[in-house]
Tab-separated table of C-alpha atoms in Angstrom:
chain	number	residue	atom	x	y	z
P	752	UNK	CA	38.829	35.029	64.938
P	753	UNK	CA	35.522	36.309	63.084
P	754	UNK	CA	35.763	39.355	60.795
P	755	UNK	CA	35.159	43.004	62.689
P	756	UNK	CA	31.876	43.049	60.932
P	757	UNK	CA	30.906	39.836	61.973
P	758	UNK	CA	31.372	40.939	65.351
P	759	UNK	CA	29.480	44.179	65.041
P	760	UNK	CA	26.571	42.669	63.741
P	761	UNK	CA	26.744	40.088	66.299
P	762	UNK	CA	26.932	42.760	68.716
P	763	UNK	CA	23.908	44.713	67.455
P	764	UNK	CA	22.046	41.803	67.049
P	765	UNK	CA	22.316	40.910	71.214
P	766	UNK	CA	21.724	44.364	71.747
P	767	UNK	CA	18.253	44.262	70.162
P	768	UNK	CA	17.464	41.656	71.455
P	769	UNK	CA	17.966	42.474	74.707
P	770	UNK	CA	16.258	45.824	74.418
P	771	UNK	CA	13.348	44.087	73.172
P	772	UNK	CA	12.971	42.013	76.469
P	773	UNK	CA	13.761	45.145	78.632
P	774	UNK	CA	11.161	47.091	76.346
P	775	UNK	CA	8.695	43.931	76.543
P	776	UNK	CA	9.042	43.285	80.559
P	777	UNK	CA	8.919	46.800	81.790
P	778	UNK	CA	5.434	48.136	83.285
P	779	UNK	CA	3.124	49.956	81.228
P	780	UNK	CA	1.790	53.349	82.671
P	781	UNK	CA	-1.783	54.518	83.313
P	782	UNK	CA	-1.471	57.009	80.564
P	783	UNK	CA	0.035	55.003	78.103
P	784	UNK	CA	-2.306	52.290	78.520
P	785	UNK	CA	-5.095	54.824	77.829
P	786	UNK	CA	-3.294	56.086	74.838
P	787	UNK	CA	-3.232	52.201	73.739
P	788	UNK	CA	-6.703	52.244	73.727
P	789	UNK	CA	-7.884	55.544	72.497
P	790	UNK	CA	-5.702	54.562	69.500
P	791	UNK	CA	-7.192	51.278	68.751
P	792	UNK	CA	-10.776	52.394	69.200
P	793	UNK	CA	-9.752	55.132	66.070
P	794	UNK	CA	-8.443	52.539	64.114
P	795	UNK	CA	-11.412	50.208	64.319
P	796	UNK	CA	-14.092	53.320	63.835
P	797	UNK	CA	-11.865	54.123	60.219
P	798	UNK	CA	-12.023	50.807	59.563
P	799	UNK	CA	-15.912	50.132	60.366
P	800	UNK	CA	-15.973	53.761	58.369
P	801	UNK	CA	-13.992	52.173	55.210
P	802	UNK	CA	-16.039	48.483	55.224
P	803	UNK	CA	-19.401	50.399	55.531
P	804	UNK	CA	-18.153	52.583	52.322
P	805	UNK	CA	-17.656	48.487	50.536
P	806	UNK	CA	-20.845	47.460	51.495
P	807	UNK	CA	-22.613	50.431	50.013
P	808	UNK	CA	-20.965	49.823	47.076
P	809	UNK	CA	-22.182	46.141	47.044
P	810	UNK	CA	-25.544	46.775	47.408
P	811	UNK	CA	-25.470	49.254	44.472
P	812	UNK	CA	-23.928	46.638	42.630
P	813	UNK	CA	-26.761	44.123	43.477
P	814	UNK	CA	-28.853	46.887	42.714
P	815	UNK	CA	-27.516	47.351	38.911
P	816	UNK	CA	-27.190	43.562	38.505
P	817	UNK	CA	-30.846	42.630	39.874
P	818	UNK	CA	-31.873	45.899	36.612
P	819	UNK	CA	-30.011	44.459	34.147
P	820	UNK	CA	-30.582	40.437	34.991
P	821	UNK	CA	-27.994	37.945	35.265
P	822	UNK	CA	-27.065	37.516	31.530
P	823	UNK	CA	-25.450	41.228	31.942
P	824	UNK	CA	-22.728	39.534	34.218
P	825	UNK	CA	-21.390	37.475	30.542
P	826	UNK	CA	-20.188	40.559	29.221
P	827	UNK	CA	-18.314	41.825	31.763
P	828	UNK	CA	-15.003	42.361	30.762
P	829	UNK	CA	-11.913	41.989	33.249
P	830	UNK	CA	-11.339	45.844	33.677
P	831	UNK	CA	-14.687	46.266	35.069
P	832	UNK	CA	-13.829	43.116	37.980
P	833	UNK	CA	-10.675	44.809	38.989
P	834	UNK	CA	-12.159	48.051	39.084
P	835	UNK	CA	-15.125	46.747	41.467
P	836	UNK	CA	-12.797	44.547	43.278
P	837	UNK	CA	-9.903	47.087	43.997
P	838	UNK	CA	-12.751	49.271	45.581
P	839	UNK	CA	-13.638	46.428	48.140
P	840	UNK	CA	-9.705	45.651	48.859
P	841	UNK	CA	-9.579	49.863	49.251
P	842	UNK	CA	-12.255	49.196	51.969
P	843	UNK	CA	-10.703	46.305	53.515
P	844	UNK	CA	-13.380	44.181	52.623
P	845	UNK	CA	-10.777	41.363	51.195
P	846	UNK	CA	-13.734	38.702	51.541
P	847	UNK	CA	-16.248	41.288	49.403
P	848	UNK	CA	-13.705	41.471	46.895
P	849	UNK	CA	-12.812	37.566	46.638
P	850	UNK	CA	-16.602	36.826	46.082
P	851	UNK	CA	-16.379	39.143	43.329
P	852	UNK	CA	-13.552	37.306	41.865
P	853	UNK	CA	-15.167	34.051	42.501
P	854	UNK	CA	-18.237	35.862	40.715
P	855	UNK	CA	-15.491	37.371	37.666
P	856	UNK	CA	-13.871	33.240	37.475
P	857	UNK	CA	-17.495	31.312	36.424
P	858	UNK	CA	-17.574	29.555	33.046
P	859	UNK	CA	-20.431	31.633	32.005
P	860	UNK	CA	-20.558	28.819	29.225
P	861	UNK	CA	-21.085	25.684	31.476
P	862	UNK	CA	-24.555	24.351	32.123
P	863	UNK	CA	-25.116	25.774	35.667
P	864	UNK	CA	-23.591	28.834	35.725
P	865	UNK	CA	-26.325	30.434	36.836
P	866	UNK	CA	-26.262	28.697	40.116
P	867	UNK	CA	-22.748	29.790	40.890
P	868	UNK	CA	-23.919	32.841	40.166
P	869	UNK	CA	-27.066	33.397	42.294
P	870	UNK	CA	-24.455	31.183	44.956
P	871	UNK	CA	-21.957	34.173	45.358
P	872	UNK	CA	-25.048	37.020	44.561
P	873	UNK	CA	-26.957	35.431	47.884
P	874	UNK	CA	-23.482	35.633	49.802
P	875	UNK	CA	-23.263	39.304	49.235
P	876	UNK	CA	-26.479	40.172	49.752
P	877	UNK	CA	-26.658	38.255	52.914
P	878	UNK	CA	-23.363	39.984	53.710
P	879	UNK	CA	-24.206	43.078	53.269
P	880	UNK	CA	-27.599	43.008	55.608
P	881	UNK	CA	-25.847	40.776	58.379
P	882	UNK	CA	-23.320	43.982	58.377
P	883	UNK	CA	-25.406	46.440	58.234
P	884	UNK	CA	-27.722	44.622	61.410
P	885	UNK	CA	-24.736	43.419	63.461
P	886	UNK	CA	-25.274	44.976	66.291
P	887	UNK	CA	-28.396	42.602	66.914
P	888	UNK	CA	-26.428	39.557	66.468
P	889	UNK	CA	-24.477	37.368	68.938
P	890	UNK	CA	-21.187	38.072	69.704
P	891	UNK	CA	-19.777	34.753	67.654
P	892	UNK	CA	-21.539	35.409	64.962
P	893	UNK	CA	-20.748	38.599	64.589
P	894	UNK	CA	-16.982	37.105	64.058
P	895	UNK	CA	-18.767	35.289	61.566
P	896	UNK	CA	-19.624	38.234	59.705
P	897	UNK	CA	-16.519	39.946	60.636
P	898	UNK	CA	-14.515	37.195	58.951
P	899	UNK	CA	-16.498	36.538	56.716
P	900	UNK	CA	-15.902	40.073	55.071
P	901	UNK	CA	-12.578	40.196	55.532
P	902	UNK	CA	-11.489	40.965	59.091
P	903	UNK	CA	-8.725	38.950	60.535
P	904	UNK	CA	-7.541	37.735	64.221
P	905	UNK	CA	-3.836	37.812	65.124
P	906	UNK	CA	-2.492	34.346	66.100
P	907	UNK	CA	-1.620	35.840	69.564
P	908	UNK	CA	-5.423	37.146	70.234
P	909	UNK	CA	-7.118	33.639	69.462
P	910	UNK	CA	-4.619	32.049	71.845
P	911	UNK	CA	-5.187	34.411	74.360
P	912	UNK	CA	-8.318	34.650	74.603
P	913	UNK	CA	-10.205	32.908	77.559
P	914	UNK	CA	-13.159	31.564	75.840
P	915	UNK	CA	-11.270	29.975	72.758
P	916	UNK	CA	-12.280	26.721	72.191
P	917	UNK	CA	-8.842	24.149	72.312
P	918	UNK	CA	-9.281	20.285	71.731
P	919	UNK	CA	-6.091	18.181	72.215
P	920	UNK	CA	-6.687	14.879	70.040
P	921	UNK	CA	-4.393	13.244	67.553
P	922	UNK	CA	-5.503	15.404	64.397
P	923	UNK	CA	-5.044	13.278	60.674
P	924	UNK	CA	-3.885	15.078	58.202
P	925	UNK	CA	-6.450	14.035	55.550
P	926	UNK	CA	-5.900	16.643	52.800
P	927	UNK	CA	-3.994	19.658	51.501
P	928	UNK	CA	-5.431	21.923	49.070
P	929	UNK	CA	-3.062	25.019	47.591
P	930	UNK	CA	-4.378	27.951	45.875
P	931	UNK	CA	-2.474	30.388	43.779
P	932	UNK	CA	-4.780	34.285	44.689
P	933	UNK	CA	-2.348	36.163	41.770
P	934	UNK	CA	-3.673	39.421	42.625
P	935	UNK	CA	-2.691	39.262	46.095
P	936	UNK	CA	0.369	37.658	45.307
P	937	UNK	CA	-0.153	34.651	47.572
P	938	UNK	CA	-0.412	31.154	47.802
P	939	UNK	CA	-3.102	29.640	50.052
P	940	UNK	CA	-2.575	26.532	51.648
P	941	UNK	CA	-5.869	24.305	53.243
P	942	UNK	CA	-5.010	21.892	55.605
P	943	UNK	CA	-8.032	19.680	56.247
P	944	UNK	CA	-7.363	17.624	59.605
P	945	UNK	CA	-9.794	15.133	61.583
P	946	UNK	CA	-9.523	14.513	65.164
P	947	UNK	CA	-9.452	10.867	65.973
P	948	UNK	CA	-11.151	11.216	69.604
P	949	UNK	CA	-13.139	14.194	69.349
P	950	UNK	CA	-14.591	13.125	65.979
P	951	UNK	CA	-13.563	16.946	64.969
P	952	UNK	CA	-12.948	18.208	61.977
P	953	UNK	CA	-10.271	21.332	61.804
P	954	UNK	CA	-8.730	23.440	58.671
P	955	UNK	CA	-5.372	25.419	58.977
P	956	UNK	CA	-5.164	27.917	57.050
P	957	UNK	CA	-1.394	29.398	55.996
P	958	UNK	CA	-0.615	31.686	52.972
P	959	UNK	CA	2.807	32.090	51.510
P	960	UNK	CA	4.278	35.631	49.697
P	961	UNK	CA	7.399	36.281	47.705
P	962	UNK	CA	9.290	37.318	50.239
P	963	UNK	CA	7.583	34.770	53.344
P	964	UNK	CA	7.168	31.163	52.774
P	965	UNK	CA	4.808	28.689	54.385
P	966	UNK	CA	5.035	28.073	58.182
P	967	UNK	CA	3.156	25.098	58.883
P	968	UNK	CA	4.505	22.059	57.147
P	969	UNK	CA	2.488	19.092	58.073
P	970	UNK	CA	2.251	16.409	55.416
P	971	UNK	CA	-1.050	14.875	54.341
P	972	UNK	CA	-1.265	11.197	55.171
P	973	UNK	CA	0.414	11.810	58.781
P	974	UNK	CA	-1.497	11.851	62.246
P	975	UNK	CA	0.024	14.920	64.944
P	976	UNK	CA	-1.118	14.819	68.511
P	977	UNK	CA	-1.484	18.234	69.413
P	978	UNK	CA	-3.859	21.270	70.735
P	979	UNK	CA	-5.432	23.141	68.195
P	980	UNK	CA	-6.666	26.365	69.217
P	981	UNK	CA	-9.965	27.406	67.222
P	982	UNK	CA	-11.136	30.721	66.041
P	983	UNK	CA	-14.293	32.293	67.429
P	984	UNK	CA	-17.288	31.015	65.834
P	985	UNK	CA	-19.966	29.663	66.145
P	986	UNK	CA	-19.237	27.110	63.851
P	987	UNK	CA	-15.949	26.942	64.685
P	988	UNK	CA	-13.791	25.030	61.942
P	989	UNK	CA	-10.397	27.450	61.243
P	990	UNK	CA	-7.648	26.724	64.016
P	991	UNK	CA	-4.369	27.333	64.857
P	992	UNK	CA	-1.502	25.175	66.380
P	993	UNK	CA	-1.133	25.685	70.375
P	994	UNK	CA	1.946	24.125	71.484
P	995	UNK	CA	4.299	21.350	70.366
P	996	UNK	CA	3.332	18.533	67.827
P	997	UNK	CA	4.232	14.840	68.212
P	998	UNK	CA	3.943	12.967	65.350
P	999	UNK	CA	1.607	9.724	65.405
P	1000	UNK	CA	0.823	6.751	63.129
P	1001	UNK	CA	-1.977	7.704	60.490
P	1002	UNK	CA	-4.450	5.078	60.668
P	1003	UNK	CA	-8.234	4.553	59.425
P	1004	UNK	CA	-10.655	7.350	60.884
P	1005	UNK	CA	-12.841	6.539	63.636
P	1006	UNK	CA	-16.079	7.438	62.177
P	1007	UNK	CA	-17.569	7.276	58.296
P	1008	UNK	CA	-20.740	9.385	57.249
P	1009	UNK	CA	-23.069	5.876	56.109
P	1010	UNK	CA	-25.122	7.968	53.738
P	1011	UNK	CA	-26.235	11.682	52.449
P	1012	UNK	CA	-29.031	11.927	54.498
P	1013	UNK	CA	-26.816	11.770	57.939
P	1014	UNK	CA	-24.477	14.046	55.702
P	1015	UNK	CA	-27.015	16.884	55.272
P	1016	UNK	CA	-28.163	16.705	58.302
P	1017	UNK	CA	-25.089	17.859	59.933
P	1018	UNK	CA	-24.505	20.503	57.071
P	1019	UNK	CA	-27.963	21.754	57.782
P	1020	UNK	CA	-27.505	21.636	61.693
P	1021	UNK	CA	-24.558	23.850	61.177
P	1022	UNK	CA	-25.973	26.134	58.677
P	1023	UNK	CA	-29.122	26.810	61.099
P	1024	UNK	CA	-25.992	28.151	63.362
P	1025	UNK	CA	-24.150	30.169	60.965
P	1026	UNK	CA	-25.151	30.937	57.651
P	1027	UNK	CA	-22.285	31.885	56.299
P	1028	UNK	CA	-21.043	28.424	56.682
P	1029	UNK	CA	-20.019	27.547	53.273
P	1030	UNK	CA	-18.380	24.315	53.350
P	1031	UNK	CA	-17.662	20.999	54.732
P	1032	UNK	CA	-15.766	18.310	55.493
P	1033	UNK	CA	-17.070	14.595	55.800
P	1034	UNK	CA	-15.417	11.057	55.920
P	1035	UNK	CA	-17.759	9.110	53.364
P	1036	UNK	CA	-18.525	5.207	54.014
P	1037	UNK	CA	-19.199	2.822	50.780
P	1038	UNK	CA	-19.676	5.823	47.905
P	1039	UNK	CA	-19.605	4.663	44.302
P	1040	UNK	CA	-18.359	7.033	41.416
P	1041	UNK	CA	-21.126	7.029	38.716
P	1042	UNK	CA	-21.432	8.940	35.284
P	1043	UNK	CA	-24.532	10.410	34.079
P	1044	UNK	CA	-24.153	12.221	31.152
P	1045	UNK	CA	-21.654	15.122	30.992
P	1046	UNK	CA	-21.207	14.742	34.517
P	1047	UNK	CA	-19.941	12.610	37.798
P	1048	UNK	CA	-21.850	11.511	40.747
P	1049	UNK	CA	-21.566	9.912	43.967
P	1050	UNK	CA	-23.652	7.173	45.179
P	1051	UNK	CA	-24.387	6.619	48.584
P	1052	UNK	CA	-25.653	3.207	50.290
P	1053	UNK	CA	-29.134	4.105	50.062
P	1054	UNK	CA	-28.824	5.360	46.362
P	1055	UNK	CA	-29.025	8.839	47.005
P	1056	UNK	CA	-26.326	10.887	44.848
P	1057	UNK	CA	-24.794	14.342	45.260
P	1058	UNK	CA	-22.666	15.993	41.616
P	1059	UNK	CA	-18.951	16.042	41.798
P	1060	UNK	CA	-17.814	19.480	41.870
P	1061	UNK	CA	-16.944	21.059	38.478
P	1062	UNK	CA	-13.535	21.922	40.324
P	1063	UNK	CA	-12.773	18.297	41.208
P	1064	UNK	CA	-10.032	17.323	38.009
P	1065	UNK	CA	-9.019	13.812	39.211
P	1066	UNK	CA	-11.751	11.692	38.227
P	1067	UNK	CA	-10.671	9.622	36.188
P	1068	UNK	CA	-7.569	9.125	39.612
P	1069	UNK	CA	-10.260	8.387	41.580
P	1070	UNK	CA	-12.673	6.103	39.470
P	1071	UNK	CA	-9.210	3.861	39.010
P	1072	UNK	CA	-8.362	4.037	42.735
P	1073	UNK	CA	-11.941	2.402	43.410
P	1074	UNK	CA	-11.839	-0.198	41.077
P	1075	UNK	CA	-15.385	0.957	39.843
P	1076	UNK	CA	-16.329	-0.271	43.415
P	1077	UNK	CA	-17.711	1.344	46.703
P	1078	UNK	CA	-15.205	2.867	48.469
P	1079	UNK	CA	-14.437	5.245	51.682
P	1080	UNK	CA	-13.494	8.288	50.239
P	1081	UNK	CA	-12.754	11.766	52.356
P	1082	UNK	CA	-14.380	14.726	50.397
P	1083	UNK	CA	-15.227	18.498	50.529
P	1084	UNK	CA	-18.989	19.748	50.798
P	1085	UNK	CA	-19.225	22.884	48.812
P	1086	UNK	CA	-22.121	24.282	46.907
P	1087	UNK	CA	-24.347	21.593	47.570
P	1088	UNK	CA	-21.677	19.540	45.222
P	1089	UNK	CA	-18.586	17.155	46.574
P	1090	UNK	CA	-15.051	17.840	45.903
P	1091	UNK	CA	-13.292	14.281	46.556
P	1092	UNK	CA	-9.915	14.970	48.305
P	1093	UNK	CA	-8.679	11.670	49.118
P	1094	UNK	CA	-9.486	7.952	48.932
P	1095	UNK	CA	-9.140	4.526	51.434
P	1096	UNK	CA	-7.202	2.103	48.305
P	1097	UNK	CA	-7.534	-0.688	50.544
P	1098	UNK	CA	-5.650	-0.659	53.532
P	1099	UNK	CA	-3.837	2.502	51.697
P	1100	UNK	CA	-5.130	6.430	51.921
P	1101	UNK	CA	-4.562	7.877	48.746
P	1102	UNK	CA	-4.708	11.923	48.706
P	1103	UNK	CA	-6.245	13.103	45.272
């Protein structure tokens, strides 16, 4: 026989739960419906109030920095970041803030920092003026914006939502990327996936805190058959799990990107759509891994080559994978640079 507390919790426990159905199947009245929505409409003007507040503070930012020139952004120290960026999280302008601590994170000594620079500068600025001019855009890419600054969808409203975009396909798991964000205290994880019928390309997104760990647990080098519901966009890339997953054998991709020029086309087609469309991902056919210099390249077919991303740190992995050879690589488009992310060894995907 179980313990009397056992039994009281038990008992409190079925009696929650059972309150929650009656609570969650009874009929909602007229007046509290309106209620419902008189509240939400006051939390989204506070919140348009509070972003509108972050994006005034941007531009005076791109005002000072435009004054002073780029070379002023060196001698930043880190109390003036977290001061700038606490004011955007204050706004609820979490994207705002992360380009500023993409912007704080350069290696103001490298050779091309000022790219990266004018990079995230550009993003705000563009931003700022989509935000401020959003009512004269259409409604996905205003989620583009929205999203894009820092607004986020609840699992349960993408699903719902009549117009979301849902592909069932057998999705390959082709990469997984985490990312430690220490002043949120999370952990990012980026799972790139590629659907084998659709020829679609998909990234779910999951974050783990102290106190809540990771809930989707798919494996890189495994195939799922399953729906993925996307987010509104009008790119749309971000999804979410609808349903059940079966898991599948993980075989070669159906389709390779021959060459850059096919490549950038795509990128371009997409970026004519959305602007803020920042990155990529491609399956590359027959690349070689060249140095030049202080830095790596990849060759394509026609001997057109894109840089290797300064944050790619497995090159030397992936120029003994290949064998010095051409090879079928999957990589990451970002900043008009690659970011290799896993490699065909053979019959064999290798994740980098």
């Amino acid at each position: 026989e179980a313990p009397e507390w056992v039994t009281e919790w038990i008992k409190k426990r079925n009696e929650k739960a059972i309150n929650a159905t009656i609570k969650e199947n009874e009929p909602i009245s007229a007046e509290k419906t309106e209620k419902q929505n008189k509240d939400k409409e006051k939390r989204a003007a506070q919140r348009n109030s509070k972003v509108a507040n972050g994006i005034a503070e941007v531009d005076l930012l791109l005002r000072d920095w435009a004054r002073a020139g780029l070379l002023s952004l060196q001698n930043k120290g880190l109390s003036y970041w977290e001061e700038k960026v606490a004011r955007l999280v204050d706004a609820q302008a979490n994207g705002l803030a992360n380009i500023l601590m993409a912007l704080r994170d350069i290696n103001y000594a490298a050779a091309d920092w000022q790219r990266q620079c004018l990079y995230y500068i550009n993003r705000l600025h563009l931003l700022s003026n989509a935000y401020r001019n959003i009512d004269h855009l259409s409604p996905l890419l205003q989620q583009d914006v929205r999203q894009s600054i820092g607004w986020t969808l609840k699992k349960e409203e993408v699903l719902s939502a009549p117009d979301t975009l849902q592909v069932t396909d057998t999705w390959l798991v082709a990469a997984k990327v985490m990312e430690e964000v220490p002043e949120q205290k999370l952990t990012a994880q980026y799972l790139w996936l590629y659907g084998q019928n659709s020829q679609k390309y998909a990234l779910l997104l999951d974050f783990a805190t102290p106190y809540s760990p990771l809930t989707i647990l798919f494996m890189p080098q495994t195939a799922q058959k399953m729906t993925l519901a996307f987010y509104p966009s009008t790119t749309p890339l971000r999804a979410l799990v609808n349903g059940n997953a079966e898991r599948q054998v993980f075989e070669r991709p159906t389709y390779f990107y021959e060459n850059f020029m096919a490549m950038g086309d795509y990128f371009s087609q997409q970026l004519q759509q959305n602007p803020f469309f920042d990155k990529a991902p491609f399956w590359l056919s027959q690349v070689s891994l060249v140095p030049h210099q202080d830095k790596w390249f990849l060759f394509d077919q026609n001997g057109l080559y894109i840089a290797i991303h300064s944050q790619f740190g497995a090159v030397y992995q992936l120029l003994a994978l290949s064998g010095a050879m051409p090879c079928d690589v999957f990589v990451l488009y970002y900043q008009q640079q690659l970011i290799p992310l896993g490699i065909w060894a053979g019959e064999e995907y290798v994740t980098l």
